[in-house]
């Protein structure tokens, strides 16, 4: 590739690409504007005026806090489970070749490759058959299952770039397997795990399709929003919640991007 | 241990011994690594999937509404009833058109990012696609509810451009039109396109990055017009990316039940049918049979993609 050569792009391509990007971002921008509108009965555009009032109103809503609290707890525990399971799986698949290796990749990816409604209804009917009552833990069960894949992908990519000779060197120098894991492997895959964990958190935090099937009476923040979407009752509060949900998922994604950027500097790369 | 190798002494302590054993028996280590994730995914996930599949072979008694636990294909037969077949055809058509439209809209973005964007711009393009991809699904759908509302920004734009007649003319077209955009197939289509577009851009960009510029230059040197270069060189080479992206857009549209519920006409899509049959109707077998439909369609789709050699190039 001649990347040093200055390439001039044709104008129509520039316009089409720019329009495409605008199409992807303007709707999100609108969410931020609507959070400050003074109009509380309709979705009127342009907003008749701007106010910070709804931030305060939302702040004092116990149901929103409850939903937020539940979402954060579910996301945190699902992320932890996914971190453990995803890393184990990635370690096994990256280092060795064995019968059924491809099948394992498939099983890990399946929960996210199949439409969410299938995962959801399958879990729900399984809970019914096993007579497990819906609770906090049934939500976690569902979320952790589809979060494994993002941790797995991130960890696998990093494992493949980490040189095996580092591990051999550590063992040769007298470290046992656990010390090698603690002092050599973990520092190498740390940022990848952090990035995977953050993506898993974001994924779980705003998941709604599987959650509608695995939650009983409890409402996570997305479920709360879904009810508002179907039957709008308190538009201004929903506008603010939408903005908050966006920010809460946006920050981990940004962080994950910066953590996995420039992976070329990983130790042992290009031995 | 008596037979330990002469060069290194066994390690001390329990951890040392465990570590030695694992080092000498990689299969045991592999087994230990794989057992927890496989137990979780195998029992919870695959178990549930099989339970669902099994239920689709049961049937429901029309009079009592009780599920009969006898193997039968009757429930699958019900899928062929005109009303249900309608739902399947409608959903597949929607998934197909969303996929084609996503490929068209995604191409300029992916091509620009792959070929022309450098340095800071490249990062910006990447983030510009990653953020919408990962950001909250519901918030994105909500944004479109705001946009398509009667008093919302889209109608406002048309009004200020004095183009309301154009929108009305478009809405009066049968099938794709309706009373307003928010209750028409076009509205549903727009939201689907918006929500799944980033899933198409990223694999497309990855495929386009691998196309050497020299191929395009050679094509131009040999007298091909830009259009010919596109259709004979660039597009075939981008195809694996398009297919990879289409797997997402197609599959995600097939199974979605929230978007058509919030924006669209009241006619059902597969996801909604599954949802209503398992919920209010309590007809789990039919819901399960409906849920199997996207899996079969996706299986067929993947098989076709494989036959076209889409995976070899990835």
Coordinates of C-alpha atoms in Angstrom, one line a residue:
Chain A
X1 CA 0.0 0.0 0.0
X2 CA 1.3 3.4 -0.8
X3 CA 0.0 5.3 2.2
X4 CA 2.6 8.1 1.7
X5 CA 1.0 9.2 -1.6
X6 CA -1.6 11.9 -1.1
X7 CA -4.8 10.4 -2.4
X8 CA -7.5 12.7 -3.4
X9 CA -11.0 11.4 -2.9
X10 CA -13.7 12.0 -5.5
X11 CA -16.2 14.6 -4.2
X12 CA -19.3 12.4 -4.5
X13 CA -17.7 9.7 -2.4
X14 CA -16.8 12.3 0.2
X15 CA -20.4 13.6 0.3
X16 CA -21.9 10.1 0.4
X17 CA -19.5 9.0 3.2
X18 CA -20.2 12.2 5.2
X19 CA -23.9 11.9 4.7
X20 CA -23.7 8.3 6.0
X21 CA -21.9 9.4 9.1
X22 CA -24.4 12.2 9.7
X23 CA -27.2 9.6 9.3
X24 CA -25.5 7.6 12.1
X25 CA -25.0 10.5 14.5
X26 CA -27.7 13.1 14.1
X27 CA -30.4 10.9 15.8
X28 CA -28.2 10.5 18.8
X29 CA -27.6 14.3 18.9
X30 CA -31.3 14.8 19.0
X31 CA -31.6 12.8 22.2
X32 CA -29.3 15.4 23.9
X33 CA -31.4 18.3 22.7
X34 CA -34.7 16.7 23.7
X35 CA -33.4 16.1 27.2
X36 CA -33.5 19.9 27.8
X37 CA -36.8 20.8 26.1
X38 CA -39.5 22.7 28.0
X39 CA -42.2 20.8 26.1
X40 CA -43.6 17.9 28.1
X41 CA -46.6 16.7 26.2
X42 CA -45.4 16.1 22.7
X43 CA -42.2 15.6 20.8
X44 CA -42.4 19.0 19.3
X45 CA -39.5 20.2 17.1
X46 CA -37.9 22.7 17.4
X47 CA -38.2 22.7 21.2
X48 CA -40.1 25.8 22.3
X49 CA -37.5 26.5 25.0
X50 CA -34.7 24.9 27.0
X51 CA -34.6 24.1 30.7
X52 CA -32.6 22.1 33.2
X53 CA -35.7 21.3 35.2
X54 CA -36.1 17.7 34.0
X55 CA -32.6 16.7 35.2
X56 CA -33.8 17.5 38.8
X57 CA -37.2 15.8 38.3
X58 CA -35.4 12.7 37.1
X59 CA -32.9 12.8 39.9
X60 CA -35.8 12.7 42.4
X61 CA -37.5 9.7 40.8
X62 CA -37.1 6.6 43.0
X63 CA -38.3 4.2 40.2
X64 CA -35.5 5.4 37.9
X65 CA -32.9 5.0 40.6
X66 CA -34.2 1.5 41.4
X67 CA -34.0 0.5 37.7
X68 CA -30.5 2.1 37.4
X69 CA -29.3 0.3 40.5
X70 CA -30.6 -3.1 39.2
X71 CA -29.0 -2.5 35.8
X72 CA -25.6 -1.7 37.3
X73 CA -25.7 -4.7 39.6
X74 CA -26.7 -7.1 36.8
X75 CA -24.1 -5.7 34.5
X76 CA -21.4 -5.8 37.1
X77 CA -22.0 -9.5 38.0
X78 CA -22.6 -10.6 34.4
X79 CA -19.3 -8.9 33.5
X80 CA -17.4 -10.7 36.2
X81 CA -18.8 -14.1 35.2
X82 CA -18.1 -13.3 31.5
X83 CA -14.5 -12.3 32.3
X84 CA -13.8 -15.6 34.0
X85 CA -15.5 -17.8 31.5
X86 CA -14.3 -15.8 28.4
X87 CA -10.7 -15.7 29.5
X88 CA -10.6 -19.5 30.3
X89 CA -12.1 -20.2 26.9
X90 CA -9.7 -17.9 25.1
X91 CA -6.7 -19.4 26.9
X92 CA -7.7 -22.9 25.9
X93 CA -8.4 -22.1 22.3
X94 CA -5.4 -19.9 21.7
X95 CA -2.7 -22.2 23.0
X96 CA -3.6 -25.6 21.9
X97 CA -5.2 -27.4 19.0
X98 CA -7.7 -30.1 19.9
X99 CA -10.7 -31.9 18.6
X100 CA -13.8 -29.7 18.7
X101 CA -11.9 -26.4 18.8
X102 CA -14.0 -24.8 16.1
X103 CA -17.2 -26.0 17.9
X104 CA -16.2 -24.1 21.0
X105 CA -15.8 -20.8 19.1
X106 CA -19.2 -21.5 17.6
X107 CA -20.9 -22.1 21.0
X108 CA -19.4 -18.9 22.4
X109 CA -20.5 -16.8 19.5
X110 CA -24.0 -18.4 19.1
X111 CA -25.8 -16.5 21.9
X112 CA -25.0 -13.3 20.1
X113 CA -25.3 -14.5 16.5
X114 CA -28.8 -15.9 17.0
X115 CA -31.5 -13.3 17.3
X116 CA -31.9 -12.3 21.0
X117 CA -35.5 -13.3 21.0
X118 CA -34.5 -17.0 20.5
X119 CA -32.0 -16.8 23.4
X120 CA -34.7 -15.1 25.5
X121 CA -37.5 -17.5 24.9
X122 CA -35.2 -20.5 25.1
X123 CA -34.0 -19.4 28.6
X124 CA -37.5 -18.5 29.7
X125 CA -39.0 -21.9 28.7
X126 CA -36.0 -23.6 30.3
X127 CA -36.6 -21.7 33.6
X128 CA -40.3 -22.7 33.4
X129 CA -39.5 -26.4 32.9
X130 CA -36.9 -26.4 35.7
X131 CA -39.3 -24.4 37.9
X132 CA -36.7 -21.7 38.6
X133 CA -38.5 -18.5 39.8
X134 CA -37.5 -15.3 38.0
X135 CA -35.2 -13.2 40.0
X136 CA -32.0 -11.1 39.8
X137 CA -30.1 -14.2 39.1
X138 CA -32.1 -15.3 36.1
X139 CA -31.3 -11.9 34.5
X140 CA -27.6 -12.4 35.3
X141 CA -27.7 -15.9 33.9
X142 CA -29.0 -14.6 30.5
X143 CA -26.7 -11.6 30.4
X144 CA -23.5 -13.5 31.3
X145 CA -24.2 -16.0 28.6
X146 CA -24.1 -13.5 25.7
X147 CA -21.4 -11.3 27.4
X148 CA -18.8 -14.2 27.3
X149 CA -18.3 -13.6 23.6
X150 CA -16.9 -10.0 23.8
X151 CA -14.4 -10.9 26.5
X152 CA -13.5 -14.1 24.6
X153 CA -12.8 -12.1 21.4
X154 CA -10.7 -9.5 23.1
X155 CA -8.7 -12.0 25.1
X156 CA -8.2 -14.3 22.2
X157 CA -6.8 -11.5 20.0
X158 CA -4.4 -10.6 22.7
X159 CA -3.4 -14.1 23.5
X160 CA -2.5 -14.7 19.9
X161 CA -0.3 -11.6 19.9
X162 CA 1.5 -12.5 23.1
X163 CA 4.5 -14.5 22.4
X164 CA 4.6 -18.1 23.8
X165 CA 8.4 -17.7 24.5
X166 CA 7.6 -15.2 27.3
X167 CA 5.7 -17.9 29.1
X168 CA 8.5 -20.5 28.5
X169 CA 11.1 -18.0 29.7
X170 CA 9.2 -17.4 32.9
X171 CA 8.9 -21.1 33.5
X172 CA 12.6 -21.6 32.7
X173 CA 13.5 -19.0 35.2
X174 CA 11.8 -20.9 37.9
X175 CA 8.3 -19.4 38.2
X176 CA 5.5 -21.9 38.6
X177 CA 2.4 -21.8 36.5
X178 CA 0.5 -19.5 38.9
X179 CA 3.4 -17.1 39.2
X180 CA 3.7 -17.0 35.4
X181 CA 0.0 -16.3 35.2
X182 CA 0.2 -13.5 37.8
X183 CA 3.4 -11.8 36.7
X184 CA 3.7 -12.5 33.0
X185 CA 0.3 -13.5 31.4
X186 CA -2.0 -11.2 33.4
X187 CA 0.0 -8.0 32.7
X188 CA 0.1 -8.8 29.1
X189 CA -3.6 -9.5 28.7
X190 CA -4.8 -7.0 31.3
X191 CA -5.8 -4.1 29.0
X192 CA -7.6 -6.6 26.7
X193 CA -9.6 -8.0 29.6
X194 CA -10.4 -4.5 30.8
X195 CA -11.6 -3.5 27.3
X196 CA -13.6 -6.8 27.0
X197 CA -15.1 -6.2 30.4
X198 CA -16.1 -2.7 29.6
X199 CA -17.8 -3.8 26.4
X200 CA -19.5 -6.6 28.3
X201 CA -20.7 -4.1 30.8
X202 CA -22.1 -1.8 28.1
X203 CA -23.7 -4.8 26.3
X204 CA -25.4 -6.0 29.5
X205 CA -26.3 -2.5 30.7
X206 CA -28.5 -1.7 27.7
X207 CA -29.7 -5.2 26.8
X208 CA -33.5 -5.4 26.6
X209 CA -34.6 -8.3 24.4
X210 CA -33.3 -11.2 26.5
X211 CA -34.1 -9.3 29.7
X212 CA -37.8 -9.1 28.9
X213 CA -37.9 -12.9 29.0
X214 CA -35.7 -13.5 32.0
X215 CA -36.8 -10.8 34.3
X216 CA -39.9 -11.3 36.5
X217 CA -41.4 -8.2 38.1
X218 CA -38.1 -6.3 38.2
X219 CA -37.3 -3.6 35.8
X220 CA -33.8 -2.8 34.5
X221 CA -33.3 0.6 33.1
X222 CA -33.9 -0.5 29.5
X223 CA -37.1 -2.3 30.5
X224 CA -38.2 0.9 32.2
X225 CA -37.5 2.7 28.9
X226 CA -39.2 0.1 26.8
X227 CA -42.4 0.6 28.8
X228 CA -42.2 4.3 28.2
X229 CA -41.6 3.7 24.5
X230 CA -44.7 1.6 24.2
X231 CA -46.9 3.7 26.4
X232 CA -45.3 7.2 26.8
X233 CA -46.4 8.7 30.1
X234 CA -43.6 10.9 31.2
X235 CA -41.8 12.0 28.1
X236 CA -39.4 14.5 29.8
X237 CA -38.1 12.0 32.3
X238 CA -37.7 9.4 29.5
X239 CA -35.7 11.9 27.4
X240 CA -33.3 12.4 30.3
X241 CA -33.1 8.7 31.0
X242 CA -32.3 8.1 27.3
X243 CA -29.4 10.6 27.6
X244 CA -28.1 9.0 30.7
X245 CA -28.2 5.5 29.3
X246 CA -26.4 6.7 26.2
X247 CA -23.6 8.3 28.3
X248 CA -23.3 5.3 30.6
X249 CA -22.7 3.0 27.6
X250 CA -20.7 5.6 25.6
X251 CA -17.9 6.0 28.2
X252 CA -16.9 2.3 28.6
X253 CA -16.9 2.0 24.8
X254 CA -14.6 4.9 24.4
X255 CA -12.3 3.6 27.2
X256 CA -12.3 0.2 25.6
X257 CA -11.2 1.7 22.3
X258 CA -8.3 3.6 23.9
X259 CA -7.2 0.5 25.8
X260 CA -7.0 -1.8 22.8
X261 CA -5.6 0.8 20.4
X262 CA -1.9 0.5 19.5
X263 CA -1.8 -3.2 20.3
X264 CA 1.5 -3.4 18.4
X265 CA 3.4 -2.5 21.6
X266 CA 2.4 -5.7 23.3
X267 CA 5.5 -7.4 24.8
X268 CA 6.9 -10.2 22.7
X269 CA 5.2 -9.0 19.5
X270 CA 7.1 -9.8 16.4
X271 CA 9.7 -11.8 18.3
Chain B
X1 CA 8.7 -38.1 42.5
X2 CA 11.1 -40.8 41.4
X3 CA 10.8 -40.4 37.7
X4 CA 11.2 -36.6 37.6
X5 CA 13.6 -35.4 35.0
X6 CA 17.2 -35.0 36.0
X7 CA 17.6 -31.5 34.8
X8 CA 15.1 -29.6 37.0
X9 CA 14.1 -30.4 40.5
X10 CA 10.4 -30.6 41.3
X11 CA 9.0 -27.3 42.5
X12 CA 8.3 -26.8 46.1
X13 CA 4.9 -26.5 47.8
X14 CA 1.4 -27.4 46.8
X15 CA 1.2 -24.8 44.1
X16 CA 4.5 -25.9 42.7
X17 CA 3.4 -29.5 42.5
X18 CA 0.1 -28.6 40.9
X19 CA 1.9 -26.4 38.5
X20 CA 4.3 -29.2 37.6
X21 CA 1.6 -31.7 37.1
X22 CA -0.3 -29.3 34.8
X23 CA 2.8 -28.5 32.8
X24 CA 3.5 -32.1 32.2
X25 CA -0.1 -32.9 31.3
X26 CA -1.4 -30.2 28.9
X27 CA -4.6 -32.1 28.3
X28 CA -5.5 -31.9 32.0
X29 CA -4.8 -28.1 31.9
X30 CA -7.0 -27.8 28.8
X31 CA -9.7 -29.8 30.5
X32 CA -9.6 -27.5 33.6
X33 CA -9.7 -24.4 31.4
X34 CA -12.6 -25.6 29.3
X35 CA -14.8 -27.2 31.9
X36 CA -16.3 -24.0 33.5
X37 CA -17.2 -22.2 30.3
X38 CA -18.5 -25.3 28.6
X39 CA -20.6 -26.3 31.6
X40 CA -22.1 -22.8 31.6
X41 CA -22.7 -22.5 27.9
X42 CA -23.5 -26.2 27.4
X43 CA -26.0 -26.5 30.2
X44 CA -27.6 -23.1 30.4
X45 CA -27.5 -22.1 26.8
X46 CA -27.5 -25.2 24.6
X47 CA -29.8 -26.9 27.2
X48 CA -32.3 -24.1 26.8
X49 CA -32.1 -24.2 23.0
X50 CA -32.8 -27.9 22.9
X51 CA -35.6 -27.5 25.4
X52 CA -37.1 -24.9 23.0
X53 CA -36.6 -27.1 20.0
X54 CA -38.3 -30.0 21.8
X55 CA -41.3 -27.9 22.7
X56 CA -41.9 -27.0 19.0
X57 CA -42.7 -30.7 18.4
X58 CA -45.5 -30.6 21.0
X59 CA -48.9 -29.1 20.3
X60 CA -51.6 -27.3 22.1
X61 CA -55.2 -28.5 22.6
X62 CA -57.4 -25.9 20.9
X63 CA -60.2 -26.3 23.4
X64 CA -58.5 -26.6 26.8
X65 CA -55.4 -24.6 25.9
X66 CA -53.3 -27.3 27.6
X67 CA -50.0 -28.4 26.0
X68 CA -50.0 -32.0 24.9
X69 CA -46.6 -33.6 25.4
X70 CA -46.8 -35.9 22.4
X71 CA -44.4 -35.6 19.5
X72 CA -46.2 -34.2 16.5
X73 CA -45.5 -32.0 13.5
X74 CA -48.9 -30.3 13.8
X75 CA -47.5 -27.1 15.2
X76 CA -45.2 -26.8 12.3
X77 CA -48.2 -27.4 10.1
X78 CA -49.8 -24.3 11.7
X79 CA -46.9 -22.2 10.5
X80 CA -48.1 -22.8 6.9
X81 CA -51.5 -21.2 7.6
X82 CA -51.8 -18.1 5.4
X83 CA -51.7 -15.7 8.3
X84 CA -48.5 -17.2 9.7
X85 CA -46.9 -17.6 6.3
X86 CA -47.6 -13.9 5.7
X87 CA -45.6 -13.0 8.8
X88 CA -42.7 -15.1 7.7
X89 CA -42.7 -13.7 4.2
X90 CA -43.1 -10.1 5.4
X91 CA -40.2 -10.5 7.9
X92 CA -37.9 -12.1 5.3
X93 CA -38.6 -9.4 2.7
X94 CA -37.9 -6.7 5.3
X95 CA -34.7 -8.4 6.3
X96 CA -33.7 -8.6 2.7
X97 CA -34.4 -5.0 1.8
X98 CA -32.7 -3.7 5.0
X99 CA -29.6 -5.7 4.1
X100 CA -29.5 -4.4 0.5
X101 CA -30.0 -0.8 1.6
X102 CA -27.4 -1.2 4.4
X103 CA -24.9 -2.4 1.9
X104 CA -25.6 0.6 -0.4
X105 CA -25.4 3.2 2.4
X106 CA -22.4 1.5 4.1
X107 CA -20.2 1.3 1.0
X108 CA -19.2 4.9 0.6
X109 CA -18.4 5.1 4.4
X110 CA -16.4 1.9 4.4
X111 CA -14.6 2.8 1.1
X112 CA -13.7 6.3 2.2
X113 CA -12.5 5.0 5.6
X114 CA -10.5 2.2 4.0
X115 CA -8.8 4.0 1.2
X116 CA -8.7 7.8 1.8
X117 CA -8.9 8.4 5.5
X118 CA -5.5 8.6 7.2
X119 CA -4.2 9.2 10.7
X120 CA -6.6 11.3 12.8
X121 CA -9.4 10.9 10.2
X122 CA -9.1 7.2 10.2
X123 CA -9.5 7.0 14.0
X124 CA -12.4 9.4 13.7
X125 CA -14.2 7.2 11.1
X126 CA -13.5 4.1 13.2
X127 CA -15.0 5.7 16.3
X128 CA -17.8 7.2 14.3
X129 CA -18.9 3.7 13.3
X130 CA -18.0 1.9 16.6
X131 CA -20.0 4.3 18.8
X132 CA -23.3 3.9 17.1
X133 CA -22.7 0.1 16.9
X134 CA -22.2 -0.2 20.6
X135 CA -24.4 2.5 21.9
X136 CA -27.8 1.7 23.4
X137 CA -30.2 0.0 21.1
X138 CA -33.3 1.4 22.9
X139 CA -31.9 4.9 22.9
X140 CA -31.4 4.6 19.1
X141 CA -35.0 3.4 18.6
X142 CA -36.2 6.1 20.9
X143 CA -34.4 8.8 18.9
X144 CA -36.4 7.6 15.8
X145 CA -39.6 7.9 17.7
X146 CA -38.7 11.5 18.3
X147 CA -37.7 12.0 14.6
X148 CA -40.8 10.4 13.1
X149 CA -43.3 11.9 15.4
X150 CA -46.1 13.9 13.8
X151 CA -44.7 17.1 15.4
X152 CA -41.1 15.9 15.1
X153 CA -38.1 17.1 13.1
X154 CA -38.7 15.2 9.9
X155 CA -42.1 16.7 9.2
X156 CA -40.7 20.0 10.3
X157 CA -37.9 19.8 7.7
X158 CA -40.3 18.8 4.9
X159 CA -42.7 21.6 5.9
X160 CA -39.9 24.2 5.9
X161 CA -38.6 23.0 2.5
X162 CA -42.2 23.2 1.2
X163 CA -42.0 19.6 0.3
X164 CA -44.9 18.2 2.4
X165 CA -46.6 17.3 -0.9
X166 CA -43.7 15.0 -1.7
X167 CA -43.9 13.2 1.6
X168 CA -47.7 12.9 1.2
X169 CA -47.3 11.5 -2.3
X170 CA -44.8 9.0 -1.0
X171 CA -47.0 8.0 1.8
X172 CA -49.9 7.4 -0.5
X173 CA -48.0 4.6 -2.3
X174 CA -49.6 1.4 -1.2
X175 CA -47.7 -1.1 0.9
X176 CA -44.7 1.0 1.7
X177 CA -46.8 4.1 2.6
X178 CA -49.4 4.7 5.3
X179 CA -51.0 7.4 7.4
X180 CA -47.6 8.7 8.5
X181 CA -44.0 7.5 8.5
X182 CA -44.2 6.3 12.0
X183 CA -46.9 3.8 11.2
X184 CA -45.7 2.6 7.8
X185 CA -43.3 -0.1 6.6
X186 CA -41.0 2.7 5.4
X187 CA -40.7 3.9 9.0
X188 CA -39.9 0.4 10.3
X189 CA -37.4 0.0 7.4
X190 CA -35.6 3.3 8.2
X191 CA -35.2 2.4 11.9
X192 CA -33.9 -1.1 11.0
X193 CA -31.5 0.4 8.5
X194 CA -30.3 3.0 11.1
X195 CA -29.8 0.5 13.9
X196 CA -28.0 -2.2 11.9
X197 CA -26.0 0.0 9.5
X198 CA -22.7 -0.1 11.6
X199 CA -22.8 -3.9 11.6
X200 CA -22.4 -3.6 7.8
X201 CA -19.8 -0.9 7.7
X202 CA -17.1 -2.6 9.8
X203 CA -16.8 -5.9 7.9
X204 CA -17.0 -4.1 4.6
X205 CA -14.2 -1.7 5.6
X206 CA -12.1 -4.7 6.7
X207 CA -12.6 -6.3 3.3
X208 CA -11.9 -3.1 1.4
X209 CA -8.7 -2.5 3.4
X210 CA -7.3 -5.6 1.9
X211 CA -7.9 -4.6 -1.7
X212 CA -4.5 -3.4 -3.1
X213 CA -4.7 0.0 -4.7
X214 CA -2.6 -1.3 -7.5
X215 CA -5.5 -3.5 -8.6
X216 CA -7.6 -0.4 -9.1
X217 CA -4.8 1.4 -10.9
X218 CA -4.2 -1.5 -13.1
X219 CA -7.9 -1.7 -14.0
X220 CA -7.9 2.0 -14.8
X221 CA -4.7 1.7 -16.8
X222 CA -6.2 -1.1 -18.9
X223 CA -9.0 1.2 -19.9
X224 CA -11.8 0.4 -17.5
X225 CA -14.2 3.2 -16.6
X226 CA -14.6 3.9 -12.9
X227 CA -17.9 2.1 -13.1
X228 CA -16.4 -1.0 -14.6
X229 CA -13.6 -1.0 -12.1
X230 CA -16.2 -0.9 -9.4
X231 CA -18.3 -3.7 -10.8
X232 CA -15.5 -6.0 -12.0
X233 CA -12.8 -5.4 -9.4
X234 CA -13.8 -3.5 -6.3
X235 CA -17.2 -5.0 -5.7
X236 CA -16.2 -8.7 -6.1
X237 CA -13.3 -8.2 -3.8
X238 CA -15.5 -6.4 -1.2
X239 CA -18.1 -9.2 -1.4
X240 CA -16.8 -11.3 1.5
X241 CA -17.2 -8.2 3.7
X242 CA -20.7 -7.5 2.3
X243 CA -21.7 -11.1 3.1
X244 CA -20.2 -11.0 6.6
X245 CA -22.1 -7.8 7.3
X246 CA -25.3 -9.1 5.7
X247 CA -25.3 -12.0 8.1
X248 CA -25.7 -9.5 11.0
X249 CA -28.2 -7.2 9.3
X250 CA -30.3 -10.1 8.0
X251 CA -30.2 -12.1 11.3
X252 CA -30.8 -9.2 13.5
X253 CA -33.8 -8.0 11.5
X254 CA -35.3 -11.5 11.4
X255 CA -35.4 -11.7 15.1
X256 CA -36.2 -8.2 16.2
X257 CA -39.6 -7.6 17.8
X258 CA -39.2 -4.2 19.4
X259 CA -38.7 -2.0 16.4
X260 CA -41.8 -3.1 14.5
X261 CA -43.7 -2.8 17.7
X262 CA -42.7 0.8 18.3
X263 CA -42.4 2.1 14.7
X264 CA -44.6 0.5 12.1
X265 CA -48.0 -0.7 11.0
X266 CA -49.7 -3.1 13.3
X267 CA -48.9 -6.1 11.1
X268 CA -46.7 -8.6 12.9
X269 CA -43.2 -9.7 12.3
X270 CA -41.7 -13.1 13.4
X271 CA -40.3 -11.7 16.6
X272 CA -43.6 -10.2 17.6
X273 CA -45.4 -13.4 16.8
X274 CA -43.0 -15.4 19.0
X275 CA -43.5 -12.9 21.8
X276 CA -47.3 -12.8 21.7
X277 CA -47.7 -16.6 21.3
X278 CA -45.5 -17.3 24.4
X279 CA -46.9 -14.4 26.4
X280 CA -50.6 -13.7 26.3
X281 CA -51.7 -16.6 24.2
X282 CA -49.6 -19.1 26.2
X283 CA -49.1 -21.2 23.1
X284 CA -45.4 -22.1 23.8
X285 CA -45.2 -24.8 21.1
X286 CA -46.2 -22.4 18.3
X287 CA -43.9 -19.7 19.7
X288 CA -41.1 -22.3 19.7
X289 CA -41.9 -23.3 16.1
X290 CA -41.9 -19.6 15.1
X291 CA -38.5 -19.2 16.8
X292 CA -37.1 -22.0 14.8
X293 CA -38.0 -20.3 11.5
X294 CA -35.2 -17.6 11.7
X295 CA -32.7 -20.3 12.7
X296 CA -33.6 -22.3 9.6
X297 CA -33.5 -19.2 7.4
X298 CA -30.2 -18.2 8.8
X299 CA -28.8 -21.7 8.4
X300 CA -29.8 -21.7 4.8
X301 CA -28.3 -18.2 4.4
X302 CA -25.0 -19.3 5.9
X303 CA -24.9 -22.4 3.8
X304 CA -25.4 -20.3 0.6
X305 CA -22.8 -17.9 1.8
X306 CA -20.4 -20.8 2.4
X307 CA -21.1 -22.2 -1.0
X308 CA -20.3 -18.8 -2.5
X309 CA -16.9 -19.0 -0.8
X310 CA -17.6 -16.1 1.5
X311 CA -15.8 -17.6 4.4
X312 CA -12.7 -18.6 2.6
X313 CA -11.8 -15.0 2.0
X314 CA -12.4 -13.9 5.5

